[in-house]
Amino acid sequence: MAADVIRDDLTARPPAEAAEAAGAAAGGILIRSLTKSFGGGPRVLDGIDLTVERGQLICLVGPSGSGKSTLLRCVNLLESPDSGMIWVSGMLMGRHFDGHRVRALRPAEYRRQQSRIGMIFQQFNLFPHLTVLENIIEAPLSVRGVPRAEAVARAEELVARVGLAGRERAYPRELSGGQQQRIAIARALAMDPDVLLCDEPTSALDPELVGEVLNVLRDLAASGMTMVVVTHEMSFAREVADRVVFMAEGRIVEEGAPEQMFSHPREERTRNFLRRVL
Amino acid sequence: MSATHRPTETPTPTKTPTTPTTPTTPTTTRTSPISPDDFAKAVAAERAAGVIPVRHTGRVVLGALAALATVLATASVARNPSFQWGTVGDYLFSSRIIDGLILTIWLTALSVALSFLIGTVLAVMRLSANPVLQAISWAYTWFFRSVPLLVQLLFWFNIGYLYPRLSFGIPFGPAWFSFETSELISSAAVAVIGLTIHESAYAAEIIRGGILSVDTGQLEAAEALGMHPRRVLGRIVLPQAMRVILPPAGSLLISTLKSTSMVSVIAVTDLLYAAQLIYNQNFLVIPLLMVATLWYLIMTSLLSIAQHFVEKRYARGFARTSGRGPARVPKPDSL
């Protein structure tokens, strides 16, 4: 919003980056030089470069306040970045590039982009006055214009997939936290998203309910969904992630395969963080 | 209650108290340390006969006095011949009173419906990103909440002095239609306009408060799904805001019902003015005021009952009062 038209030098993109962008175009995420600050404060994101290939699961870890959540929220346009580019599955997020200039998208255009990215929130954010079924079919009906019967059939299939068949008529309040989060995942999947972003999906759950949500995420990863998960569940990251990205103070400090990250972290800050949480 | 604190075994006195000759005065040492012996006795006594509840002597006396005063006042009202209850009965269903009652009802219904319509628009304007709309909404609410309803009614009634003729046409250009203001706007219309403008300022604040009470996570979830803002407002925000809006909205409805009695100053024959017209002829002032009072009581009671059921309807999915029976106890079942 600060700059409706943003100068860009993507035309001068080196060939290697273009190839990477092509990879990201087919269901991945590409982030370049992303910065974000709130109200002129210090930079919450300070030059983020990140590539997520199609079908990969990336775990974002790091101390609180390191910008992990803000990064996710920029990717699906819940926050607008100050500068930098985000490319998700062939879409330049929040921007349009006509070959010369970059302009900000109109609301209808960025809503279409948002509808293609699934988001899972720490607090589930199910609509409490709607039943499980109504929660899931709302966006397919009103955003995509899917016929009701089709949306209901798909919703029932998804409810079964997250292990809650038969609970379609329940209100969120009648479900446990873990069940609510699984319904929130079903709601996101109902829009057939290209990528799924999970912002601390298990942080609000009682310890014994964490497993059921992680199981659903594990199944999704196995089915080839591109996912970015902000998490404090290090064992989950170690087991499921294709890559672990460690963030601190708005920067990516280190990234690598989970085995390497957890066993032989290169950076001192990563070592300190892991010592505290493991 | 006594069963939950019952010890598993009764402590048995192992030795006699060290100073058995000391006289104990239980009435003055109720909170002093208790010997094992006495503790055992207390446990047995509580098991046998329970606990004597605290006597709220003050509460009983005050309650009795208040009840007595109420009975006396009621008796005085019922037996005072000046109330002329027989006459009240005669006029309660008279056609002029019923006509006034009907006017009061539709005046209330129309102005409240319009108030909440305009109030919703004002609330959305106030919460919009557009600073001009925000300012207009704020100024409207500020102005019309500040001017008393009675003043507004008189003002709108006399609007003809300000704009003797109203015309429709191109601004600053030719007029297509032109009317005498006083012909176009009847007293009843003035009543609706005055009430609506006044009440909509309050309705706007009630609705704005309701919208603000909805968790921002709800907006983010809807936005992340790509939902259109109008749909988010109508399907996600307002239904949840309703829970917060309804109680004060019910109060506003009831207060509007009573405020309609002010239209008697501009000669609109509502319930009160109908009663006044009758007692100006026959001087039965008190009985006719009682007729109006009874009708206001009846309508307010009906509205309160209706409000109860509407509130229950919008409590669906929320913990404290579920609209469809008691909420099931969450049962965590694993995959």
Coordinates of C-alpha atoms in Angstrom, one line a residue:
Chain A
M1 CA 0.0 0.0 0.0
A2 CA 3.0 2.3 0.6
A3 CA 3.9 2.1 -3.0
D4 CA 1.2 1.3 -5.5
V5 CA 3.7 0.9 -8.3
I6 CA 7.0 -0.7 -7.4
R7 CA 10.1 -0.5 -9.5
D8 CA 11.5 -3.8 -10.3
D9 CA 14.5 -5.3 -12.0
L10 CA 13.1 -8.8 -12.7
T11 CA 13.7 -8.2 -16.4
A12 CA 17.4 -8.4 -15.6
R13 CA 16.9 -11.7 -13.8
P14 CA 19.8 -14.1 -14.4
P15 CA 19.0 -17.3 -16.2
A16 CA 19.6 -19.5 -13.2
E17 CA 16.9 -17.6 -11.3
A18 CA 14.6 -17.8 -14.2
A19 CA 14.9 -21.6 -14.2
E20 CA 14.2 -21.6 -10.5
A21 CA 11.1 -19.5 -11.1
A22 CA 10.0 -21.9 -13.7
G23 CA 10.2 -24.7 -11.1
A24 CA 8.3 -22.6 -8.6
A25 CA 5.7 -21.9 -11.2
A26 CA 4.7 -25.5 -11.2
G27 CA 3.5 -25.6 -7.6
G28 CA 6.3 -24.2 -5.6
I29 CA 7.2 -21.0 -3.8
L30 CA 9.9 -18.5 -4.6
I31 CA 10.7 -15.6 -2.3
R32 CA 13.2 -12.9 -3.2
S33 CA 14.5 -9.9 -1.1
L34 CA 11.4 -9.7 1.1
T35 CA 11.4 -7.0 3.7
K36 CA 8.6 -5.9 6.0
S37 CA 8.4 -3.6 9.0
F38 CA 5.3 -2.5 11.0
G39 CA 4.7 1.2 11.3
G40 CA 8.2 2.3 10.6
G41 CA 9.6 0.0 13.3
P42 CA 12.6 -2.3 12.9
R43 CA 12.5 -4.8 10.1
V44 CA 10.5 -7.9 11.0
L45 CA 11.6 -9.4 7.7
D46 CA 15.0 -8.3 6.5
G47 CA 15.8 -9.6 3.1
I48 CA 14.3 -13.1 2.9
D49 CA 15.3 -15.4 0.0
L50 CA 13.6 -18.8 0.1
T51 CA 12.8 -21.4 -2.5
V52 CA 10.3 -24.2 -1.9
E53 CA 10.0 -26.8 -4.7
R54 CA 6.7 -28.4 -5.6
G55 CA 5.8 -31.2 -3.2
Q56 CA 8.4 -30.2 -0.6
L57 CA 7.6 -29.7 3.1
I58 CA 9.6 -26.9 4.7
C59 CA 9.7 -26.4 8.5
L60 CA 10.4 -22.8 9.6
V61 CA 11.9 -22.8 13.1
G62 CA 13.4 -20.1 15.3
P63 CA 12.8 -18.1 18.4
S64 CA 9.5 -16.1 18.8
G65 CA 9.7 -12.7 17.1
S66 CA 12.0 -14.0 14.4
G67 CA 9.5 -13.2 11.7
K68 CA 8.4 -16.8 10.9
S69 CA 4.7 -16.0 11.1
T70 CA 5.0 -12.7 9.3
L71 CA 6.8 -14.5 6.5
L72 CA 3.8 -16.9 6.1
R73 CA 1.3 -14.0 6.3
C74 CA 3.1 -12.2 3.5
V75 CA 3.0 -15.2 1.3
N76 CA -0.8 -15.3 1.4
L77 CA -1.2 -11.5 1.4
L78 CA -2.5 -11.2 4.9
E79 CA 0.3 -8.7 5.3
S80 CA 1.7 -6.6 2.4
P81 CA 5.5 -6.6 2.3
D82 CA 7.4 -3.3 2.0
S83 CA 9.5 -4.7 -0.8
G84 CA 10.5 -7.9 -2.5
M85 CA 8.8 -10.5 -4.6
I86 CA 6.8 -13.6 -3.8
W87 CA 6.0 -16.1 -6.5
V88 CA 3.6 -19.0 -5.7
S89 CA 2.7 -21.6 -8.3
G90 CA 3.1 -19.2 -11.2
M91 CA 1.4 -16.3 -9.5
L92 CA 3.3 -13.1 -8.6
M93 CA 1.6 -12.5 -5.2
G94 CA -0.1 -9.2 -4.9
R95 CA 1.6 -7.7 -7.9
H96 CA 1.3 -7.7 -11.7
F97 CA 4.2 -7.3 -14.0
D98 CA 3.6 -6.3 -17.6
G99 CA 7.2 -6.5 -18.7
H100 CA 8.0 -3.0 -17.8
R101 CA 6.4 -2.0 -14.5
V102 CA 5.1 -3.7 -11.5
R103 CA 1.7 -2.6 -10.1
A104 CA -0.3 -3.6 -7.0
L105 CA -3.2 -5.9 -7.7
R106 CA -6.8 -4.9 -7.3
P107 CA -8.7 -6.5 -4.4
A108 CA -10.6 -8.9 -6.6
E109 CA -7.3 -10.1 -8.2
Y110 CA -5.5 -10.7 -4.9
R111 CA -8.6 -12.4 -3.4
R112 CA -8.3 -14.9 -6.3
Q113 CA -4.7 -15.5 -5.4
Q114 CA -5.5 -15.9 -1.7
S115 CA -8.1 -18.5 -2.5
R116 CA -5.4 -20.7 -4.0
I117 CA -3.3 -20.7 -0.9
G118 CA -4.4 -22.7 2.1
M119 CA -3.7 -21.3 5.6
I120 CA -3.8 -23.0 8.9
F121 CA -3.9 -20.8 12.0
Q122 CA -2.6 -21.4 15.5
Q123 CA -6.0 -20.7 16.9
F124 CA -7.9 -22.7 14.2
N125 CA -10.2 -19.7 13.4
L126 CA -13.1 -21.9 12.5
F127 CA -16.4 -20.0 12.2
P128 CA -18.1 -20.8 15.5
H129 CA -21.6 -20.1 14.4
L130 CA -21.4 -22.5 11.5
T131 CA -21.3 -26.3 11.6
V132 CA -18.3 -28.3 10.5
L133 CA -19.9 -28.9 7.1
E134 CA -20.9 -25.2 6.7
N135 CA -17.4 -24.2 7.6
I136 CA -15.9 -26.4 4.9
I137 CA -18.3 -25.6 2.1
E138 CA -18.5 -21.8 2.6
A139 CA -15.6 -20.8 0.5
P140 CA -16.1 -23.4 -2.3
L141 CA -19.7 -22.1 -2.6
S142 CA -19.2 -18.4 -2.3
V143 CA -15.7 -18.0 -3.8
R144 CA -15.6 -20.7 -6.4
G145 CA -19.3 -21.1 -7.2
V146 CA -19.1 -24.9 -6.8
P147 CA -22.6 -26.5 -6.9
R148 CA -23.8 -27.2 -3.4
A149 CA -24.2 -31.0 -3.8
E150 CA -20.7 -31.2 -5.2
A151 CA -19.2 -29.1 -2.4
V152 CA -21.0 -31.2 0.3
A153 CA -19.8 -34.5 -1.2
R154 CA -16.2 -33.1 -1.3
A155 CA -16.5 -31.8 2.3
E156 CA -17.7 -35.2 3.5
E157 CA -14.8 -36.8 1.8
L158 CA -12.4 -34.4 3.5
V159 CA -13.9 -34.8 6.9
A160 CA -13.4 -38.5 6.5
R161 CA -9.8 -37.9 5.4
V162 CA -9.0 -36.0 8.6
G163 CA -10.6 -38.9 10.6
L164 CA -13.8 -37.2 11.7
A165 CA -16.4 -38.8 9.5
G166 CA -19.9 -38.3 11.0
R167 CA -19.1 -35.1 12.8
E168 CA -20.3 -32.9 9.9
R169 CA -23.3 -31.4 11.9
A170 CA -21.2 -30.6 15.0
Y171 CA -20.4 -27.0 15.9
P172 CA -16.7 -26.2 16.4
R173 CA -17.2 -25.6 20.2
E174 CA -18.3 -29.3 20.5
L175 CA -15.0 -30.5 19.2
S176 CA -11.6 -30.8 21.0
G177 CA -8.8 -28.5 19.9
G178 CA -7.2 -31.3 17.8
Q179 CA -10.4 -32.0 16.1
Q180 CA -11.0 -28.4 15.4
Q181 CA -7.6 -28.0 13.8
R182 CA -8.2 -31.1 11.7
I183 CA -11.5 -29.5 10.5
A184 CA -9.5 -26.3 9.7
I185 CA -7.2 -28.3 7.6
A186 CA -10.2 -29.9 5.8
R187 CA -11.6 -26.4 5.2
A188 CA -8.3 -25.3 3.6
L189 CA -8.1 -28.4 1.5
A190 CA -11.7 -27.8 0.2
M191 CA -10.3 -25.0 -1.9
D192 CA -7.7 -27.4 -3.6
P193 CA -4.9 -25.1 -2.7
D194 CA -1.6 -25.1 -4.6
V195 CA 0.3 -24.8 -1.3
L196 CA -0.6 -25.1 2.4
L197 CA 0.8 -22.7 4.9
C198 CA 0.6 -23.7 8.6
D199 CA 1.3 -21.1 11.3
E200 CA 2.2 -23.1 14.5
P201 CA -0.7 -25.6 13.9
T202 CA -0.2 -27.4 17.2
S203 CA 0.9 -24.6 19.5
A204 CA -2.6 -24.0 21.0
L205 CA -3.2 -27.7 21.6
D206 CA -2.9 -29.9 24.7
P207 CA 0.2 -32.1 24.4
E208 CA -1.9 -35.3 23.9
L209 CA -3.8 -33.8 21.0
V210 CA -0.7 -32.7 19.0
G211 CA -0.1 -36.1 17.5
E212 CA -3.5 -36.4 15.7
V213 CA -2.9 -33.0 13.9
L214 CA 0.7 -33.9 13.0
N215 CA -0.5 -37.2 11.6
V216 CA -2.9 -35.4 9.2
L217 CA -0.1 -33.1 8.1
R218 CA 2.2 -36.1 7.6
D219 CA -0.4 -37.7 5.4
L220 CA -0.7 -34.5 3.4
A221 CA 3.0 -34.2 2.9
A222 CA 3.1 -37.9 1.7
S223 CA 0.4 -37.1 -0.8
G224 CA 2.7 -34.4 -2.4
M225 CA 1.2 -31.2 -1.0
T226 CA 3.7 -28.3 -1.0
M227 CA 3.8 -27.1 2.6
V228 CA 5.5 -24.5 4.7
V229 CA 5.0 -25.2 8.4
V230 CA 6.1 -22.9 11.2
T231 CA 6.5 -25.2 14.2
H232 CA 8.2 -25.8 17.5
E233 CA 7.7 -29.6 17.1
M234 CA 11.3 -30.4 16.4
S235 CA 10.7 -34.2 16.2
F236 CA 8.1 -33.6 13.5
A237 CA 10.5 -31.3 11.6
R238 CA 13.2 -33.9 11.9
E239 CA 11.0 -36.7 10.7
V240 CA 8.9 -35.1 7.9
A241 CA 10.6 -31.9 6.6
D242 CA 12.5 -32.0 3.4
R243 CA 14.3 -28.9 4.6
V244 CA 14.5 -27.0 7.9
V245 CA 14.9 -23.3 7.7
F246 CA 16.2 -21.5 10.9
M247 CA 15.2 -17.8 11.2
A248 CA 16.3 -15.2 13.7
E249 CA 15.7 -11.4 13.7
G250 CA 14.0 -11.4 10.4
R251 CA 16.7 -13.2 8.5
I252 CA 17.3 -16.8 7.4
V253 CA 20.3 -17.8 9.4
E254 CA 20.7 -21.3 8.1
E255 CA 18.8 -23.9 6.1
G256 CA 19.4 -27.5 5.2
A257 CA 18.3 -31.1 5.4
P258 CA 16.9 -31.9 8.9
E259 CA 19.6 -34.5 9.7
Q260 CA 22.3 -31.9 9.0
M261 CA 20.5 -29.1 10.8
F262 CA 19.8 -31.0 14.0
S263 CA 23.1 -33.0 14.1
H264 CA 25.6 -30.6 12.7
P265 CA 24.3 -27.0 12.7
R266 CA 26.8 -24.7 11.1
E267 CA 25.8 -21.4 12.8
E268 CA 26.4 -20.6 16.5
R269 CA 22.8 -19.1 16.8
T270 CA 21.3 -22.3 15.4
R271 CA 23.2 -24.3 17.9
N272 CA 22.1 -22.1 20.8
F273 CA 18.5 -22.3 19.7
L274 CA 18.5 -26.1 19.2
R275 CA 20.2 -26.6 22.6
R276 CA 17.3 -24.7 24.2
V277 CA 14.4 -26.5 22.5
L278 CA 15.7 -30.0 22.0
Chain B
M1 CA -21.3 -30.9 50.1
S2 CA -20.5 -32.4 53.4
A3 CA -19.7 -35.7 51.9
T4 CA -16.8 -34.5 49.8
H5 CA -14.8 -33.3 52.8
R6 CA -15.3 -36.4 54.8
P7 CA -12.0 -37.8 56.0
T8 CA -11.3 -41.4 55.2
E9 CA -10.8 -42.5 58.7
T10 CA -11.9 -40.9 62.0
P11 CA -8.9 -39.8 64.0
T12 CA -9.0 -41.6 67.3
P13 CA -7.8 -39.8 70.4
T14 CA -4.5 -41.4 71.5
K15 CA -4.1 -39.6 74.7
T16 CA -6.1 -37.4 76.9
P17 CA -5.7 -33.6 76.6
T18 CA -2.9 -32.2 78.6
T19 CA -5.1 -29.8 80.5
P20 CA -8.4 -31.5 81.0
T21 CA -9.4 -29.2 83.9
T22 CA -9.3 -26.0 81.8
P23 CA -12.9 -25.0 81.1
T24 CA -13.6 -24.6 77.4
T25 CA -16.0 -21.9 76.2
P26 CA -17.0 -23.0 72.7
T27 CA -19.2 -20.0 72.0
T28 CA -16.4 -17.5 72.2
T29 CA -13.5 -19.6 70.7
R30 CA -15.1 -20.8 67.5
T31 CA -12.1 -20.1 65.4
S32 CA -9.4 -21.1 67.9
P33 CA -7.3 -24.3 67.4
I34 CA -9.3 -27.4 68.0
S35 CA -8.0 -30.5 69.8
P36 CA -7.9 -33.9 68.1
D37 CA -10.6 -35.0 70.4
D38 CA -13.0 -32.2 69.5
F39 CA -12.1 -32.7 65.8
A40 CA -13.3 -36.3 65.9
K41 CA -16.5 -35.2 67.6
A42 CA -17.0 -32.5 65.0
V43 CA -16.6 -35.1 62.2
A44 CA -19.1 -37.4 63.9
A45 CA -21.6 -34.5 64.5
E46 CA -21.3 -33.3 60.9
R47 CA -21.9 -36.9 59.6
A48 CA -24.9 -37.3 61.9
A49 CA -26.7 -34.0 61.4
G50 CA -25.0 -32.0 58.7
V51 CA -23.9 -28.4 59.1
I52 CA -26.2 -25.7 60.4
P53 CA -26.3 -23.0 57.7
V54 CA -25.5 -19.4 58.4
R55 CA -28.6 -17.4 59.3
H56 CA -28.9 -14.3 57.1
T57 CA -31.0 -12.4 59.6
G58 CA -30.6 -9.0 57.9
R59 CA -31.6 -10.5 54.6
V60 CA -34.8 -12.0 56.0
V61 CA -35.8 -8.9 57.8
L62 CA -35.1 -6.6 54.8
G63 CA -36.9 -9.0 52.5
A64 CA -40.0 -9.1 54.8
L65 CA -40.1 -5.3 55.0
A66 CA -39.8 -4.9 51.3
A67 CA -42.5 -7.5 50.7
L68 CA -44.8 -5.7 53.1
A69 CA -44.2 -2.3 51.5
T70 CA -45.0 -3.8 48.1
V71 CA -48.2 -5.4 49.3
L72 CA -49.3 -2.1 50.9
A73 CA -48.5 -0.1 47.8
T74 CA -50.3 -2.6 45.6
A75 CA -53.3 -2.6 47.9
S76 CA -53.3 1.2 47.9
V77 CA -53.3 1.3 44.1
A78 CA -56.0 -1.4 43.8
R79 CA -58.3 0.1 46.3
N80 CA -57.8 3.8 45.5
P81 CA -61.2 4.8 43.9
S82 CA -59.4 7.6 41.9
F83 CA -57.8 5.0 39.6
Q84 CA -61.3 4.0 38.5
W85 CA -60.4 0.5 37.4
G86 CA -63.8 0.0 36.0
T87 CA -63.3 3.0 33.6
V88 CA -59.9 1.7 32.7
G89 CA -61.6 -1.6 31.6
D90 CA -64.1 0.3 29.6
Y91 CA -61.5 2.2 27.6
L92 CA -58.8 -0.5 27.3
F93 CA -60.3 -1.8 24.1
S94 CA -62.1 1.3 22.8
S95 CA -61.6 1.9 19.1
R96 CA -59.8 5.2 19.5
I97 CA -57.3 3.6 21.9
I98 CA -56.8 0.6 19.6
D99 CA -56.2 2.9 16.6
G100 CA -53.6 4.8 18.6
L101 CA -52.0 1.5 19.7
I102 CA -51.8 0.3 16.1
L103 CA -50.2 3.6 15.1
T104 CA -47.7 3.3 17.9
I105 CA -46.8 -0.2 16.8
W106 CA -46.1 0.6 13.2
L107 CA -44.4 3.8 14.1
T108 CA -42.0 1.8 16.3
A109 CA -41.6 -1.1 13.8
L110 CA -40.9 1.2 10.9
S111 CA -38.5 3.6 12.6
V112 CA -36.6 0.7 14.3
A113 CA -36.3 -1.2 11.0
L114 CA -35.0 1.9 9.2
S115 CA -32.7 2.8 12.2
F116 CA -31.0 -0.5 12.1
L117 CA -30.7 -0.4 8.3
I118 CA -29.1 3.1 8.4
G119 CA -27.2 2.2 11.6
T120 CA -25.6 -0.8 9.8
V121 CA -24.5 1.4 6.9
L122 CA -23.2 4.0 9.4
A123 CA -21.2 1.4 11.3
V124 CA -19.7 -0.1 8.2
M125 CA -18.8 3.5 7.0
R126 CA -17.2 4.2 10.3
L127 CA -15.1 1.0 10.1
S128 CA -14.2 1.4 6.4
A129 CA -10.8 2.4 5.2
N130 CA -12.2 5.5 3.6
P131 CA -11.5 8.6 5.8
V132 CA -14.3 10.7 4.3
L133 CA -16.9 8.0 5.0
Q134 CA -15.5 7.6 8.5
A135 CA -15.8 11.3 9.2
I136 CA -19.3 11.6 7.9
S137 CA -20.4 8.6 10.0
W138 CA -18.8 10.0 13.1
A139 CA -20.3 13.5 12.6
Y140 CA -23.8 12.0 12.0
T141 CA -23.6 10.0 15.2
W142 CA -22.2 12.8 17.2
F143 CA -24.8 15.3 16.1
F144 CA -28.0 13.2 16.2
R145 CA -27.1 11.6 19.6
S146 CA -26.5 15.1 21.0
V147 CA -29.8 16.7 20.0
P148 CA -32.8 15.5 22.1
L149 CA -35.5 13.6 20.3
L150 CA -38.2 16.2 21.3
V151 CA -36.2 19.0 19.8
Q152 CA -35.7 17.0 16.6
L153 CA -39.4 16.2 16.3
L154 CA -40.3 19.9 16.7
F155 CA -37.5 20.9 14.3
W156 CA -38.6 18.4 11.6
F157 CA -42.2 19.4 12.2
N158 CA -41.3 23.0 11.4
I159 CA -38.9 22.3 8.5
G160 CA -41.4 24.2 6.3
Y161 CA -40.0 27.4 7.6
L162 CA -36.5 26.4 6.5
Y163 CA -37.4 24.9 3.1
P164 CA -41.0 26.0 2.1
R165 CA -40.8 24.1 -1.2
L166 CA -39.0 20.9 -2.0
S167 CA -38.1 20.2 -5.7
F168 CA -36.6 17.3 -7.5
G169 CA -34.4 18.0 -10.5
I170 CA -30.8 18.8 -11.5
P171 CA -28.9 20.4 -8.7
F172 CA -28.7 24.2 -9.3
G173 CA -30.6 23.5 -12.5
P174 CA -34.3 23.2 -13.6
A175 CA -36.7 21.4 -11.2
W176 CA -38.9 18.5 -12.5
F177 CA -41.3 18.3 -9.5
S178 CA -42.0 20.8 -6.8
F179 CA -44.0 20.4 -3.6
E180 CA -45.1 22.4 -0.7
T181 CA -43.0 20.9 2.1
S182 CA -45.9 20.8 4.6
E183 CA -48.0 18.9 2.1
L184 CA -45.4 16.4 1.2
I185 CA -44.4 15.6 4.8
S186 CA -47.3 14.7 7.1
S187 CA -47.1 14.7 10.8
A188 CA -46.7 10.9 10.8
A189 CA -43.9 11.2 8.3
V190 CA -42.2 13.7 10.5
A191 CA -42.5 11.3 13.4
V192 CA -40.9 8.5 11.4
I193 CA -38.1 10.8 10.1
G194 CA -37.4 12.2 13.6
L195 CA -37.4 8.8 15.3
T196 CA -35.3 7.1 12.6
I197 CA -32.6 9.8 12.6
H198 CA -32.4 9.8 16.3
E199 CA -32.4 6.1 16.9
S200 CA -30.1 5.3 13.9
A201 CA -27.3 7.2 15.6
Y202 CA -27.7 4.8 18.6
A203 CA -28.1 1.8 16.3
A204 CA -24.9 2.6 14.5
E205 CA -22.9 2.5 17.8
I206 CA -24.6 -0.7 18.9
I207 CA -23.8 -2.4 15.6
R208 CA -20.2 -1.0 15.5
G209 CA -19.6 -2.4 19.0
G210 CA -20.9 -5.8 17.8
I211 CA -18.7 -5.8 14.7
L212 CA -15.6 -4.9 16.8
S213 CA -16.4 -7.7 19.2
V214 CA -15.7 -10.3 16.5
D215 CA -12.3 -11.9 16.8
T216 CA -9.8 -10.6 14.1
G217 CA -8.9 -14.3 13.5
Q218 CA -12.3 -14.7 11.9
L219 CA -11.6 -12.0 9.4
E220 CA -8.2 -13.4 8.6
A221 CA -9.6 -16.9 8.1
A222 CA -12.2 -15.6 5.7
E223 CA -9.7 -13.4 3.9
A224 CA -7.3 -16.3 3.6
L225 CA -10.1 -18.3 1.9
G226 CA -10.5 -15.4 -0.6
M227 CA -14.0 -14.5 0.5
H228 CA -15.5 -11.2 -0.8
P229 CA -15.8 -8.5 2.0
R230 CA -19.5 -8.2 1.6
R231 CA -19.9 -12.0 2.1
V232 CA -17.5 -11.9 5.1
L233 CA -19.7 -9.1 6.6
G234 CA -23.0 -10.9 6.0
R235 CA -22.0 -14.5 6.6
I236 CA -19.2 -14.4 9.1
V237 CA -19.0 -11.0 11.0
L238 CA -22.7 -9.9 11.5
P239 CA -24.0 -13.3 12.6
Q240 CA -21.4 -13.4 15.3
A241 CA -21.8 -9.7 16.1
M242 CA -25.5 -10.4 16.6
R243 CA -24.8 -12.0 20.0
V244 CA -23.4 -8.7 21.2
I245 CA -25.8 -6.5 19.3
L246 CA -29.0 -8.1 20.4
P247 CA -29.3 -7.2 24.0
P248 CA -28.7 -3.5 23.5
A249 CA -30.8 -3.6 20.3
G250 CA -33.7 -5.1 22.3
S251 CA -33.3 -2.2 24.8
L252 CA -33.3 0.3 21.9
L253 CA -36.4 -1.2 20.5
I254 CA -38.2 -0.9 23.8
S255 CA -36.9 2.6 24.4
T256 CA -38.1 3.6 20.9
L257 CA -41.5 2.1 21.7
K258 CA -41.8 4.4 24.6
S259 CA -40.2 7.4 22.8
T260 CA -43.0 7.2 20.2
S261 CA -45.1 8.8 23.0
M262 CA -43.2 12.1 22.3
V263 CA -44.9 12.3 18.9
S264 CA -48.0 13.5 20.7
V265 CA -46.4 17.0 20.7
I266 CA -46.7 17.1 16.9
A267 CA -50.3 15.9 17.0
V268 CA -49.7 12.4 15.8
T269 CA -52.5 10.2 17.3
D270 CA -50.4 7.5 18.8
L271 CA -51.4 5.6 21.9
L272 CA -50.7 8.4 24.4
Y273 CA -52.2 11.2 22.2
A274 CA -55.3 9.1 21.7
A275 CA -55.7 8.8 25.4
Q276 CA -55.0 12.5 25.9
L277 CA -57.7 13.4 23.3
I278 CA -60.2 11.3 25.2
Y279 CA -59.4 12.7 28.6
N280 CA -59.4 16.3 27.3
Q281 CA -63.1 15.7 26.6
N282 CA -64.2 13.7 29.6
F283 CA -61.5 14.7 32.2
L284 CA -60.9 11.0 33.2
V285 CA -57.2 11.8 33.2
I286 CA -55.9 9.0 35.5
P287 CA -57.9 6.1 34.1
L288 CA -56.9 6.9 30.6
L289 CA -53.2 7.3 31.6
M290 CA -53.5 3.9 33.2
V291 CA -55.0 2.5 29.9
A292 CA -51.9 3.8 28.1
T293 CA -49.6 2.5 30.8
L294 CA -51.1 -1.0 30.6
W295 CA -50.7 -1.1 26.9
Y296 CA -47.0 0.0 27.1
L297 CA -46.5 -2.6 29.8
I298 CA -48.0 -5.4 27.6
M299 CA -46.0 -4.4 24.5
T300 CA -42.8 -4.2 26.4
S301 CA -43.3 -7.6 28.0
L302 CA -44.1 -9.2 24.6
L303 CA -40.9 -7.6 23.2
S304 CA -38.8 -8.9 26.1
I305 CA -40.1 -12.4 25.5
A306 CA -39.4 -12.2 21.8
Q307 CA -35.9 -10.9 22.5
H308 CA -35.2 -13.9 24.7
F309 CA -36.0 -16.3 21.9
V310 CA -34.1 -14.3 19.2
E311 CA -31.0 -14.2 21.5
K312 CA -31.3 -18.0 21.9
R313 CA -31.3 -18.4 18.2
Y314 CA -28.1 -16.4 17.7
A315 CA -26.3 -18.2 20.6
R316 CA -25.9 -21.3 18.3
G317 CA -22.4 -22.7 18.5
F318 CA -21.4 -20.7 21.6
A319 CA -20.8 -22.3 24.9
R320 CA -22.8 -20.5 27.5
T321 CA -26.3 -21.0 26.0
S322 CA -26.4 -23.4 23.1
G323 CA -29.4 -22.9 20.7
R324 CA -29.8 -26.7 20.3
G325 CA -29.7 -28.2 23.7
P326 CA -26.6 -28.6 25.9
A327 CA -23.3 -28.8 24.1
R328 CA -21.7 -32.2 24.0
V329 CA -18.7 -32.7 26.1
P330 CA -15.6 -32.6 23.8
K331 CA -14.2 -36.1 23.6
P332 CA -10.7 -36.2 22.1
D333 CA -10.5 -39.2 19.8
S334 CA -7.3 -40.0 18.1
L335 CA -6.9 -40.9 14.5

